[in-house]
PDB file of C-alpha atoms (C1' of nucleotides) in Angstrom:
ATOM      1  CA  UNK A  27       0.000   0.000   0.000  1.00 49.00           C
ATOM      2  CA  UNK A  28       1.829   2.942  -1.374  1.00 59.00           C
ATOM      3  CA  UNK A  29       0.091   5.957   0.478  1.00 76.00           C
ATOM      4  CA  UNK A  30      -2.992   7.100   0.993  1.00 85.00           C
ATOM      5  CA  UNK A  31      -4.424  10.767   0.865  1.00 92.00           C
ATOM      6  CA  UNK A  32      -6.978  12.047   2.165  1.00 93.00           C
ATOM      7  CA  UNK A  33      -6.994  15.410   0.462  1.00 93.00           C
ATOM      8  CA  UNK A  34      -6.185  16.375  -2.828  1.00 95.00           C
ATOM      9  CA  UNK A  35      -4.455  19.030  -1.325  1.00 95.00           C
ATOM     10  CA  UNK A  36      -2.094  16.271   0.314  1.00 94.00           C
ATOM     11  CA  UNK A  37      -1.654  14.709  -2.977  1.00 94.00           C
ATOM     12  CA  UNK A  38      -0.618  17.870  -4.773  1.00 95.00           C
ATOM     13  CA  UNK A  39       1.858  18.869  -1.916  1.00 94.00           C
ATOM     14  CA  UNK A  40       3.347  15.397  -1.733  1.00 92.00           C
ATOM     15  CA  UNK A  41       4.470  15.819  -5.511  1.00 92.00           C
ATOM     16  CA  UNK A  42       5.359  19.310  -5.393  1.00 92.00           C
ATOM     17  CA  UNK A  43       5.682  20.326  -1.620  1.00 90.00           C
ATOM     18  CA  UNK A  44       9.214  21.144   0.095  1.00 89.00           C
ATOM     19  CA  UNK A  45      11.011  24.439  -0.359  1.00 90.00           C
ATOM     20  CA  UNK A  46      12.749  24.074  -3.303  1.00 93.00           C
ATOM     21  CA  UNK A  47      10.526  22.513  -5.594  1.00 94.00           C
ATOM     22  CA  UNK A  48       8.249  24.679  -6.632  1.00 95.00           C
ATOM     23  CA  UNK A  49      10.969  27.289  -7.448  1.00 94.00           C
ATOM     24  CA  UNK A  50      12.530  25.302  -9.527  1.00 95.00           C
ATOM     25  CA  UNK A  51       9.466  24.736 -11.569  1.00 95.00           C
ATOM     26  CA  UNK A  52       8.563  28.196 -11.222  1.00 95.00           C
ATOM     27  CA  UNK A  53      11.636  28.999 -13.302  1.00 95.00           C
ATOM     28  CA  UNK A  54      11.348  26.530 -15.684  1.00 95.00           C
ATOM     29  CA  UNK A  55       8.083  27.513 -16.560  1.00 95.00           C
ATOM     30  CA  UNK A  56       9.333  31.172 -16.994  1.00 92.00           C
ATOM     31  CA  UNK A  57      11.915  29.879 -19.732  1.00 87.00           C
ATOM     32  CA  UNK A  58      14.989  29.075 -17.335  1.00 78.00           C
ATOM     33  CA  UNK A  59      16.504  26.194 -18.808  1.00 85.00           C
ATOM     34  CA  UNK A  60      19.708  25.790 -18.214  1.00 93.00           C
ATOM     35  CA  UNK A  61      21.231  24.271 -14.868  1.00 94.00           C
ATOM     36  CA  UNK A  62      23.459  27.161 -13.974  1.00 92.00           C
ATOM     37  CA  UNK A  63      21.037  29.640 -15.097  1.00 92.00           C
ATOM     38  CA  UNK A  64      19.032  28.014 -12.324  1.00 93.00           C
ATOM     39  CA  UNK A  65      21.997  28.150 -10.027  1.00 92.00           C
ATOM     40  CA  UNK A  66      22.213  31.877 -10.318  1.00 90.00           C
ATOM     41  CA  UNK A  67      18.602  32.748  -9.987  1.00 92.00           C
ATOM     42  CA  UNK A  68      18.359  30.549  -6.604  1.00 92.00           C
ATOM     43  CA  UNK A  69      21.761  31.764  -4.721  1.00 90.00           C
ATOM     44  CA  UNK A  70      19.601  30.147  -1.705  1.00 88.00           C
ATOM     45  CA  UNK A  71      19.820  26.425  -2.372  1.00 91.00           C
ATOM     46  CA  UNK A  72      22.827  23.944  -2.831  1.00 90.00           C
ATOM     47  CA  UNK A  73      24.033  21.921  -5.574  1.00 90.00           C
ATOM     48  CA  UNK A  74      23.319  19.282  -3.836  1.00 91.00           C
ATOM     49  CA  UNK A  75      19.831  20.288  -3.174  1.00 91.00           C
ATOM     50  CA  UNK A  76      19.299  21.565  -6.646  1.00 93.00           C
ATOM     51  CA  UNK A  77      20.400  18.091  -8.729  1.00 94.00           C
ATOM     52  CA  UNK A  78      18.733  16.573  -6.202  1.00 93.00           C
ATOM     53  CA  UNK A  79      15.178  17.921  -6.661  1.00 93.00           C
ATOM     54  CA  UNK A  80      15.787  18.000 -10.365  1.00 94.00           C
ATOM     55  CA  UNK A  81      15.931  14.543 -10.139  1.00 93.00           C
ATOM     56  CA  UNK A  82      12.997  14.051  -7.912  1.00 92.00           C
ATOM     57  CA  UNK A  83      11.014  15.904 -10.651  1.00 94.00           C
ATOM     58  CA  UNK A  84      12.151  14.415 -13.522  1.00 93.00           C
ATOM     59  CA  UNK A  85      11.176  10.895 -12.210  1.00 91.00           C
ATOM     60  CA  UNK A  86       7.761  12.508 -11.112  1.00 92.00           C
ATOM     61  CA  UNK A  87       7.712  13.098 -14.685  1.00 93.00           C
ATOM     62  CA  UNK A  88       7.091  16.818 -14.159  1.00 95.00           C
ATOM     63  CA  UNK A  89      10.496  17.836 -15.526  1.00 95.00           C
ATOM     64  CA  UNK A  90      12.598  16.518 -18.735  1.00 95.00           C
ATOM     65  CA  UNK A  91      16.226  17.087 -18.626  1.00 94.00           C
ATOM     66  CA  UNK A  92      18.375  17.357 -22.174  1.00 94.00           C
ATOM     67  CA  UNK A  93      22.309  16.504 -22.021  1.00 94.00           C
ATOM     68  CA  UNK A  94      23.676  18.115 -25.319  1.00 93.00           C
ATOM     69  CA  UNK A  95      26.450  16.202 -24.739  1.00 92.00           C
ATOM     70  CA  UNK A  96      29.055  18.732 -25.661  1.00 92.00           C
ATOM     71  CA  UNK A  97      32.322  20.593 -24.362  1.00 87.00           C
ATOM     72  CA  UNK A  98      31.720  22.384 -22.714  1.00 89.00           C
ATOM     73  CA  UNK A  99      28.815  20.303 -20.712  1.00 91.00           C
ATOM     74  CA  UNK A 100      25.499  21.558 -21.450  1.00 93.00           C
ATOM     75  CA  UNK A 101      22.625  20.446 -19.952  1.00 94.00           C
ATOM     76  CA  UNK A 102      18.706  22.144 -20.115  1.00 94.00           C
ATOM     77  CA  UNK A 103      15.618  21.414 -17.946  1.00 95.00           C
ATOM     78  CA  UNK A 104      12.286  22.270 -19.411  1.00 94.00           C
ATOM     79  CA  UNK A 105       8.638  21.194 -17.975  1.00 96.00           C
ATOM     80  CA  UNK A 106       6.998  18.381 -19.437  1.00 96.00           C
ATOM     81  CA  UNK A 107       3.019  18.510 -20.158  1.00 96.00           C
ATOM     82  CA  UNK A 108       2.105  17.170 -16.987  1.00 96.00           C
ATOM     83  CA  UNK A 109       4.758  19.962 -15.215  1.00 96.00           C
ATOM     84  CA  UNK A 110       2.904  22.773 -17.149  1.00 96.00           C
ATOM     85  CA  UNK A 111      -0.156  21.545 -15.869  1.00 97.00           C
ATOM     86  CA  UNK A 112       1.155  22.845 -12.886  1.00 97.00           C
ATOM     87  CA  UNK A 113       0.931  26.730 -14.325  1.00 97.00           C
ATOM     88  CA  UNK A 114      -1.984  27.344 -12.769  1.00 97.00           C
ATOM     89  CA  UNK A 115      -0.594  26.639  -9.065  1.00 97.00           C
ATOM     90  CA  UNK A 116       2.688  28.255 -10.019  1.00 96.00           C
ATOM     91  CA  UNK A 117       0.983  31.662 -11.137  1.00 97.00           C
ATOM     92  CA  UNK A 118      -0.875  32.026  -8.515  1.00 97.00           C
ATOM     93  CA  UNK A 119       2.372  31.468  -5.852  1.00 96.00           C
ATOM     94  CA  UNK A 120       3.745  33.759  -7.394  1.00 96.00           C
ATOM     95  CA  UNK A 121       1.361  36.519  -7.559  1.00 97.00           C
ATOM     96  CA  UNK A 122       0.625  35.587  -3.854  1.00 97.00           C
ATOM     97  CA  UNK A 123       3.850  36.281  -2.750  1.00 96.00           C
ATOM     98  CA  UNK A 124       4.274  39.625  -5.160  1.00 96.00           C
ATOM     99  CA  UNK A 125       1.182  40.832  -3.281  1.00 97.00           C
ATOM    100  CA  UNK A 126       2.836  39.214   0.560  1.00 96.00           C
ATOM    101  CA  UNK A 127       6.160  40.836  -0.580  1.00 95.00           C
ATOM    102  CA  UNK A 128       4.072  44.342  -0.864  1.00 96.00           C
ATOM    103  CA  UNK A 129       2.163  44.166   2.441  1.00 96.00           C
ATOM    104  CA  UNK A 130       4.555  43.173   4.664  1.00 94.00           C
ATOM    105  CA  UNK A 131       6.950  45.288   2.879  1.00 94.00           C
ATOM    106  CA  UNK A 132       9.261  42.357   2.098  1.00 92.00           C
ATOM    107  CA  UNK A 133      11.471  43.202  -0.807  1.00 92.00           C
ATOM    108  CA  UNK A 134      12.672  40.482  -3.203  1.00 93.00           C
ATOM    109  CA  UNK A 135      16.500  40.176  -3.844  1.00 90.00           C
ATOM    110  CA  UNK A 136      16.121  39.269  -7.777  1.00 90.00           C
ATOM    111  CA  UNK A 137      19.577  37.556  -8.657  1.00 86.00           C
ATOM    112  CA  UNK A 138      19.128  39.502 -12.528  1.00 73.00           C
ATOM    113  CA  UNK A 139      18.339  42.937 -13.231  1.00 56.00           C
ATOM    114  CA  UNK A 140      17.454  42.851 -16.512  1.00 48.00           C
ATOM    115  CA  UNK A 141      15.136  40.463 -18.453  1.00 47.00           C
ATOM    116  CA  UNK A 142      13.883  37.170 -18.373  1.00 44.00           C
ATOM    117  CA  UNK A 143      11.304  37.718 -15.813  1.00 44.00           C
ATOM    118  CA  UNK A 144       8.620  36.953 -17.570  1.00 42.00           C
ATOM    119  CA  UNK A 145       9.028  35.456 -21.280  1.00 41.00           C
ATOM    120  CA  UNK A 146       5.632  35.247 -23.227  1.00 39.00           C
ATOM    121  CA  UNK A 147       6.499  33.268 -25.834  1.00 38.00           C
ATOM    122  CA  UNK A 148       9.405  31.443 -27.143  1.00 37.00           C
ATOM    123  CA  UNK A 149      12.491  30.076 -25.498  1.00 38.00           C
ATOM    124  CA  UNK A 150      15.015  32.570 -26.252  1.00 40.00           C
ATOM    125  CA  UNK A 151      17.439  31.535 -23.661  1.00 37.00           C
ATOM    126  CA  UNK A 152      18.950  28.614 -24.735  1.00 36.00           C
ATOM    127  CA  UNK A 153      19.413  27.794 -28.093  1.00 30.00           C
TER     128      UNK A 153
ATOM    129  CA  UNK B  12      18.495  40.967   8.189  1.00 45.00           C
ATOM    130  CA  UNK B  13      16.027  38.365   8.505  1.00 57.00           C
ATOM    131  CA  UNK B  14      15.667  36.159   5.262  1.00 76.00           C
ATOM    132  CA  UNK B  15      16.687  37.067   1.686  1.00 84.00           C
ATOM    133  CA  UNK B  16      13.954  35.911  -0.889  1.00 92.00           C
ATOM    134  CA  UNK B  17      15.171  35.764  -4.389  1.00 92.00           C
ATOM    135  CA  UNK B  18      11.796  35.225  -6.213  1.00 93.00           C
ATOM    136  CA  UNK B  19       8.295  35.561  -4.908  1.00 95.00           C
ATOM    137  CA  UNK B  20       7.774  31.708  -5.046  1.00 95.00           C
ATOM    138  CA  UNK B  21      10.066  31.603  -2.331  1.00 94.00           C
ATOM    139  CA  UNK B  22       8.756  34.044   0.027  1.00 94.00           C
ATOM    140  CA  UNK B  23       5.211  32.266  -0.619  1.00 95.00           C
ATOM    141  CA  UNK B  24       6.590  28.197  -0.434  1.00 94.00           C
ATOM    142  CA  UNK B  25       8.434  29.703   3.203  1.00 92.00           C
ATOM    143  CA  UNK B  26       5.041  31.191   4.424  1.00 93.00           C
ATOM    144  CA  UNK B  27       2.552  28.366   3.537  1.00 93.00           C
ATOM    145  CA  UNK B  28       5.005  25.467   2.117  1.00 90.00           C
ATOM    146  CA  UNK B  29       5.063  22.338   4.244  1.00 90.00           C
ATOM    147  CA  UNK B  30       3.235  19.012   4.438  1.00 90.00           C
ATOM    148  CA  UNK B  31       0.451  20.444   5.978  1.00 94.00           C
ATOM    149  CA  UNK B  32      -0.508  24.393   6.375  1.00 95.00           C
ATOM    150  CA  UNK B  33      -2.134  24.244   2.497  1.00 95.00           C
ATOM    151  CA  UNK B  34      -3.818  21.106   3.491  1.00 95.00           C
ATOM    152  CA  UNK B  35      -4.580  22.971   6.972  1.00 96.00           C
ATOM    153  CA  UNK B  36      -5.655  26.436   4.915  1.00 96.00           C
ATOM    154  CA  UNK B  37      -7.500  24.541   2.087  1.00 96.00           C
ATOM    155  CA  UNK B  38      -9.954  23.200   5.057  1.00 96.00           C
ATOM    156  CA  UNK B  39     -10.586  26.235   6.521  1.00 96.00           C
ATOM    157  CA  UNK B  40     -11.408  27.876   3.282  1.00 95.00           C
ATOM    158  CA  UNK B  41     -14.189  25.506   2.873  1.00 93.00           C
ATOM    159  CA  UNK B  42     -15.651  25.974   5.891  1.00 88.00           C
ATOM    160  CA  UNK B  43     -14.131  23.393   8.679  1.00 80.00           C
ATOM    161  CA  UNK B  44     -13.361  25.195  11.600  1.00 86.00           C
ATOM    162  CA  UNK B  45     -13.448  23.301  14.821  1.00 94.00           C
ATOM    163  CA  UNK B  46     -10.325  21.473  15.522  1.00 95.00           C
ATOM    164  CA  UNK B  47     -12.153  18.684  15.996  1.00 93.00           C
ATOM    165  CA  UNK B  48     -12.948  18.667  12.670  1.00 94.00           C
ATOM    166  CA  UNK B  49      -9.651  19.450  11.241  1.00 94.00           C
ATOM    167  CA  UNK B  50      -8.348  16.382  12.880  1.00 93.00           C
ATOM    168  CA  UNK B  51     -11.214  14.354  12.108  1.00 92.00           C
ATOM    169  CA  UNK B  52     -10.294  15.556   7.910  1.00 93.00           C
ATOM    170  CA  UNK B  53      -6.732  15.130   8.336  1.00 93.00           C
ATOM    171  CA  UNK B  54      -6.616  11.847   9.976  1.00 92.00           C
ATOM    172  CA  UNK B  55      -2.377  11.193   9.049  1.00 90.00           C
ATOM    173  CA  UNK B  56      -1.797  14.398  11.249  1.00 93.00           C
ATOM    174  CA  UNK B  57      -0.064  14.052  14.605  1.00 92.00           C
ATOM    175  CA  UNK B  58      -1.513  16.254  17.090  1.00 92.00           C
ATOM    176  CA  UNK B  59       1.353  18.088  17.668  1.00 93.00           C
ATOM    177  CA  UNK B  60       1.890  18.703  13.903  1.00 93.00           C
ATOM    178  CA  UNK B  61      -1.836  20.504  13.854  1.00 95.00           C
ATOM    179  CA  UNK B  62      -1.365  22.332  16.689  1.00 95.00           C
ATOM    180  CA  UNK B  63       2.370  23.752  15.713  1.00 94.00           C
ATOM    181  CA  UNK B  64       1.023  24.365  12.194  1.00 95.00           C
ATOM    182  CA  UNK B  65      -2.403  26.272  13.261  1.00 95.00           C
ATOM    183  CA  UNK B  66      -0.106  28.013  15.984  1.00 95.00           C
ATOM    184  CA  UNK B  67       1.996  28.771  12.937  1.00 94.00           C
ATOM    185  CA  UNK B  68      -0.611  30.139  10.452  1.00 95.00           C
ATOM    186  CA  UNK B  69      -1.740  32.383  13.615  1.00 95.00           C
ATOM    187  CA  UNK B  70       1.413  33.902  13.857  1.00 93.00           C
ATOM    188  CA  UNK B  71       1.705  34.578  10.311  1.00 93.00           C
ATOM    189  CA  UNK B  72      -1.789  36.098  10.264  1.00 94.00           C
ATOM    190  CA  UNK B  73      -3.300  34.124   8.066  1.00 96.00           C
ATOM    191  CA  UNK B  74      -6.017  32.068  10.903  1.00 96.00           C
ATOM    192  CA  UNK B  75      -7.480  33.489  13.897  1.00 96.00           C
ATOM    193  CA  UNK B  76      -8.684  31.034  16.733  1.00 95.00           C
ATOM    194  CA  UNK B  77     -11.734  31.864  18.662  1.00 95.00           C
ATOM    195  CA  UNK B  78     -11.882  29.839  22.001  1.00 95.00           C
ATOM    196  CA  UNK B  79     -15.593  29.880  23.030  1.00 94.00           C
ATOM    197  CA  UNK B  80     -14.572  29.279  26.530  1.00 94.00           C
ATOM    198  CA  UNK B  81     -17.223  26.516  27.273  1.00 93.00           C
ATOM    199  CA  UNK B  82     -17.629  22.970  28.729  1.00 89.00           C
ATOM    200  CA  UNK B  83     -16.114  20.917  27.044  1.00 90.00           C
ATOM    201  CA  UNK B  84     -13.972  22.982  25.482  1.00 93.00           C
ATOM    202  CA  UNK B  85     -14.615  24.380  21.917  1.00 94.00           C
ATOM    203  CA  UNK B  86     -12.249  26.160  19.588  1.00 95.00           C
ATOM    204  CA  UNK B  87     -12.992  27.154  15.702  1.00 95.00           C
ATOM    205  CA  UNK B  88     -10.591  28.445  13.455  1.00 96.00           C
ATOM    206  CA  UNK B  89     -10.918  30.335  10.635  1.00 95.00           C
ATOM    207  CA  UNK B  90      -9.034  32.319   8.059  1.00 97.00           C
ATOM    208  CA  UNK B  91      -8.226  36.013   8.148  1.00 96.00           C
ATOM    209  CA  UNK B  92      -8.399  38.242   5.135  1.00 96.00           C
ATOM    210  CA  UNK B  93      -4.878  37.775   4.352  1.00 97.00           C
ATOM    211  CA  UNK B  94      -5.558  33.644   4.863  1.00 96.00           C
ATOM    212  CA  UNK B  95      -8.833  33.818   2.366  1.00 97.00           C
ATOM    213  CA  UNK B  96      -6.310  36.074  -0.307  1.00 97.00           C
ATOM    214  CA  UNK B  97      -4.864  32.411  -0.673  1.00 97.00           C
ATOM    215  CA  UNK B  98      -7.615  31.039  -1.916  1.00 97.00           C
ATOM    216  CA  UNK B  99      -6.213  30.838  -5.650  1.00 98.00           C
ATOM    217  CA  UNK B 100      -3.052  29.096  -4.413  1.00 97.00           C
ATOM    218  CA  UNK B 101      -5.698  26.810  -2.372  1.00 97.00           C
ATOM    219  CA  UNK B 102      -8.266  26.199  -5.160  1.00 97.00           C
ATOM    220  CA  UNK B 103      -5.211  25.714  -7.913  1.00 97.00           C
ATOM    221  CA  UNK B 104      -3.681  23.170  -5.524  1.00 96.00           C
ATOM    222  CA  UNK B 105      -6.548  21.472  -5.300  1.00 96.00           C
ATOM    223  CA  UNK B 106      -7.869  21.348  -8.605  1.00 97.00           C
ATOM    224  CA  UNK B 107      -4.513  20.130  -9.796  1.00 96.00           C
ATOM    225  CA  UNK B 108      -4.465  17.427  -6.838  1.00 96.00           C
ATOM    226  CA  UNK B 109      -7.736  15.972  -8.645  1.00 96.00           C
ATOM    227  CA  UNK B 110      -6.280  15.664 -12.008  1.00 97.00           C
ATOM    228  CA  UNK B 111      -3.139  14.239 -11.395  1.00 96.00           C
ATOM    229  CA  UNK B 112      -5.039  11.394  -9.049  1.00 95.00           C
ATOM    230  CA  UNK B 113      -7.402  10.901 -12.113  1.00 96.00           C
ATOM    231  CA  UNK B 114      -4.202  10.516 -14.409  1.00 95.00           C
ATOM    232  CA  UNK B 115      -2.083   8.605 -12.266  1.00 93.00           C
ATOM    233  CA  UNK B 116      -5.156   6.342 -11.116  1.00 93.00           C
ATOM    234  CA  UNK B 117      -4.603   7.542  -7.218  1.00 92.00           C
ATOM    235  CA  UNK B 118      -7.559   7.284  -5.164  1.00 92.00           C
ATOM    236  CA  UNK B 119      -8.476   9.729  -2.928  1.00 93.00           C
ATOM    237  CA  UNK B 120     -10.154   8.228   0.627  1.00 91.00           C
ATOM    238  CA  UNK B 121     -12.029  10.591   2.143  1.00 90.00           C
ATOM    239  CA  UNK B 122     -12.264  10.993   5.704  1.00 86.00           C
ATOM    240  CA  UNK B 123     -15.889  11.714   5.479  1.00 72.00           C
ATOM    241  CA  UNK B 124     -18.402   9.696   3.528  1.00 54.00           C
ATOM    242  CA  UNK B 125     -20.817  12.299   1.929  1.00 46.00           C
ATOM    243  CA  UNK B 126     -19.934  15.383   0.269  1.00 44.00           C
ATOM    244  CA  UNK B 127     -16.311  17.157   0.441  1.00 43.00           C
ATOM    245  CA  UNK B 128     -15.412  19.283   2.992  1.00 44.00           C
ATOM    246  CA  UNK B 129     -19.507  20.765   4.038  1.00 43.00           C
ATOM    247  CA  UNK B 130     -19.348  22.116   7.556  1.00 42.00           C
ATOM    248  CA  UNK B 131     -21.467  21.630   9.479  1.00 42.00           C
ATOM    249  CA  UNK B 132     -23.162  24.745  10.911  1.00 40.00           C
ATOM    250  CA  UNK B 133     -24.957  24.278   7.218  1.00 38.00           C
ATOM    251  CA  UNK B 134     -22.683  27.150   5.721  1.00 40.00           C
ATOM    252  CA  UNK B 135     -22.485  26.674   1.484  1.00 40.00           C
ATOM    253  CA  UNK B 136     -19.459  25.946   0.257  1.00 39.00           C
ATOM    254  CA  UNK B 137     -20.200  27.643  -2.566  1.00 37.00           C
ATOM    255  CA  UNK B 138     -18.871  25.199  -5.522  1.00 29.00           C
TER     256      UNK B 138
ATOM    257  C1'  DC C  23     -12.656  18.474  23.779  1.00 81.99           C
ATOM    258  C1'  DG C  24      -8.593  20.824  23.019  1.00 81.99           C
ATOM    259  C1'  DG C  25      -3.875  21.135  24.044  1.00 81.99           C
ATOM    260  C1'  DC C  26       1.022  20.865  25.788  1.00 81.99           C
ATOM    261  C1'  DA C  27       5.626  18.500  27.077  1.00 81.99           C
ATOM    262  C1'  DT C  28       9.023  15.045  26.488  1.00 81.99           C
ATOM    263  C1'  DC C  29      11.658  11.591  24.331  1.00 81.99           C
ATOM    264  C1'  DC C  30      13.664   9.756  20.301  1.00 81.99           C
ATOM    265  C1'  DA C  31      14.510   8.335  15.400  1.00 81.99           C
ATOM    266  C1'  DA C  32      14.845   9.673  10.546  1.00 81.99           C
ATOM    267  C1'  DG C  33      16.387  12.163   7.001  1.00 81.99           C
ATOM    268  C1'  DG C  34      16.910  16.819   5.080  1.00 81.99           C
ATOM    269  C1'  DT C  35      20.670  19.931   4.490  1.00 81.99           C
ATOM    270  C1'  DG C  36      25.189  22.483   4.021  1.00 81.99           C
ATOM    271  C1'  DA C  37      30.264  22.364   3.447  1.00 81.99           C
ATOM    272  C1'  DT C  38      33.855  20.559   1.151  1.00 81.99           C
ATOM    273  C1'  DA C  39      36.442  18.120  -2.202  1.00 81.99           C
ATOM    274  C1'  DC C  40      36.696  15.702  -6.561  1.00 81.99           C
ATOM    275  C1'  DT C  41      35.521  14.414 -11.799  1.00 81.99           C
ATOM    276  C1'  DG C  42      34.566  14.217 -16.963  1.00 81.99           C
TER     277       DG C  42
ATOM    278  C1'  DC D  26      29.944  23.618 -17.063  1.00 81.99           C
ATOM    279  C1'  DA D  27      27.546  20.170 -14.793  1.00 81.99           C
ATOM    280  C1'  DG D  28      27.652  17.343 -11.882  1.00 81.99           C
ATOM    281  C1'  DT D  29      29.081  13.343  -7.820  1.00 81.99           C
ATOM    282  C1'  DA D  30      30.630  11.766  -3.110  1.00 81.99           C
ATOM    283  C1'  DT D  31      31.169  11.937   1.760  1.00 81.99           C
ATOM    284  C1'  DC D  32      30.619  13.631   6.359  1.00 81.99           C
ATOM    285  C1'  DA D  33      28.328  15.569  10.156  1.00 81.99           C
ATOM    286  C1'  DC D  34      24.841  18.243  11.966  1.00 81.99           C
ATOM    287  C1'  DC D  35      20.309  19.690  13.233  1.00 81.99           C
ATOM    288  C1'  DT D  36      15.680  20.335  12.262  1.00 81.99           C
ATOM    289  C1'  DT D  37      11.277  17.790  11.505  1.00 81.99           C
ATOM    290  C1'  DG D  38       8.106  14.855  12.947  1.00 81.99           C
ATOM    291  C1'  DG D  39       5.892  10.561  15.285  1.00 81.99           C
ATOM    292  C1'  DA D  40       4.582   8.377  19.725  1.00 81.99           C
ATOM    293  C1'  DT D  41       3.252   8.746  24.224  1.00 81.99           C
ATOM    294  C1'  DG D  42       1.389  10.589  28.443  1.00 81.99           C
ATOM    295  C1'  DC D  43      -0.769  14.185  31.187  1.00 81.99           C
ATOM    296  C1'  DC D  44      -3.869  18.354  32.105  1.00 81.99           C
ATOM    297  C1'  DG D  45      -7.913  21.944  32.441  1.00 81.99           C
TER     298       DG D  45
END
DNA sequence: CGGCATCCAAGGTGATACTG
DNA sequence: CAGTATCACCTTGGATGCCG
């Protein structure tokens, strides 16, 4: 008997629950791809912790990860359908914690000035 | 200096990330409030756990307890304005929680036989 | 009914060093 | 660049028992 929820609250924060994990696929969905452009925008979390969860969510099957196989290495993570099914819980995280940021006059210590906050379209950043 | 957020996600998963506070929140939005209750919903909860998590959300602001003061004892708890401003996260969380038991053939077992989380003082969920 | 205190085990987590 | 390996800590969380 695997586990048994009683919730599908329970269920959803089982699979993508803990600290780290819906960051990661917070930036993924925004276009980060590659694995030390992740690095950079989470100065927070360790290798270790990073690889780790990237793991975890590529054999939740939420995450696909693509070795180029090339010197030097390059490796990109992008969401699979079932991890952009996820948008909708990932949007509104973020926009709840834009709005908690403003009211408790929190301020956000983005790692990058400049773009890639919010791609519409495309994947401009790798490739 | 207190904590360093690098994306909103963060400062969100660090206010109601865990096991159980969105479990805890998404009951309270639809109407359980006794503690009671809660436990009665969330029956792979310690104790402890519910109490340090509702102790928790109080501190952050986001549930208020309300100790009637009677014999035997009865506490409700419900959520504050800034507690119901998560009801996106809440509703997305669950809403995804039911698709990806319906795709991955998870069952969900219910604490309680009838309909999902009715309180009951008779207030509408409003579905 | 609602809640707190204590003990104790498990594993999450960071630091560091190394590799292809 | 993109990892992997090891060590040691330290929080998280379950179980139990008691109280107003």
């Amino acid at each position: 008997m695997p586990k048994q929820y009683h919730c599908p609250v329970e269920l959803a924060v089982d699979i993508i629950g803990g600290a780290w994990r819906p960051v990661i696929l917070a930036h993924l969905k925004e276009g980060v791809h590659r694995y030390g452009e992740l690095r950079r925008r989470m100065p927070g979390i360790s290798e270790k912790m990073l690889i780790q969860r990237l793991r975890e969510l590529e054999a939740e099957g939420l995450v696909a990860r693509h070795d180029h196989k090339t010197v030097p290495p390059r490796v990109d993570y992008h969401l699979t359908d079932e991890g952009a099914s996820l948008a909708p819980v990932l949007q509104a995280l973020y926009d709840w914690g834009v709005g908690r940021a403003e009211r408790t006059k929190t301020t956000i210590d983005w790692p990058v000035t400049d773009r890639r906050t919010a791609p519409k379209e495309g994947t401009p950043v790798a490739e």
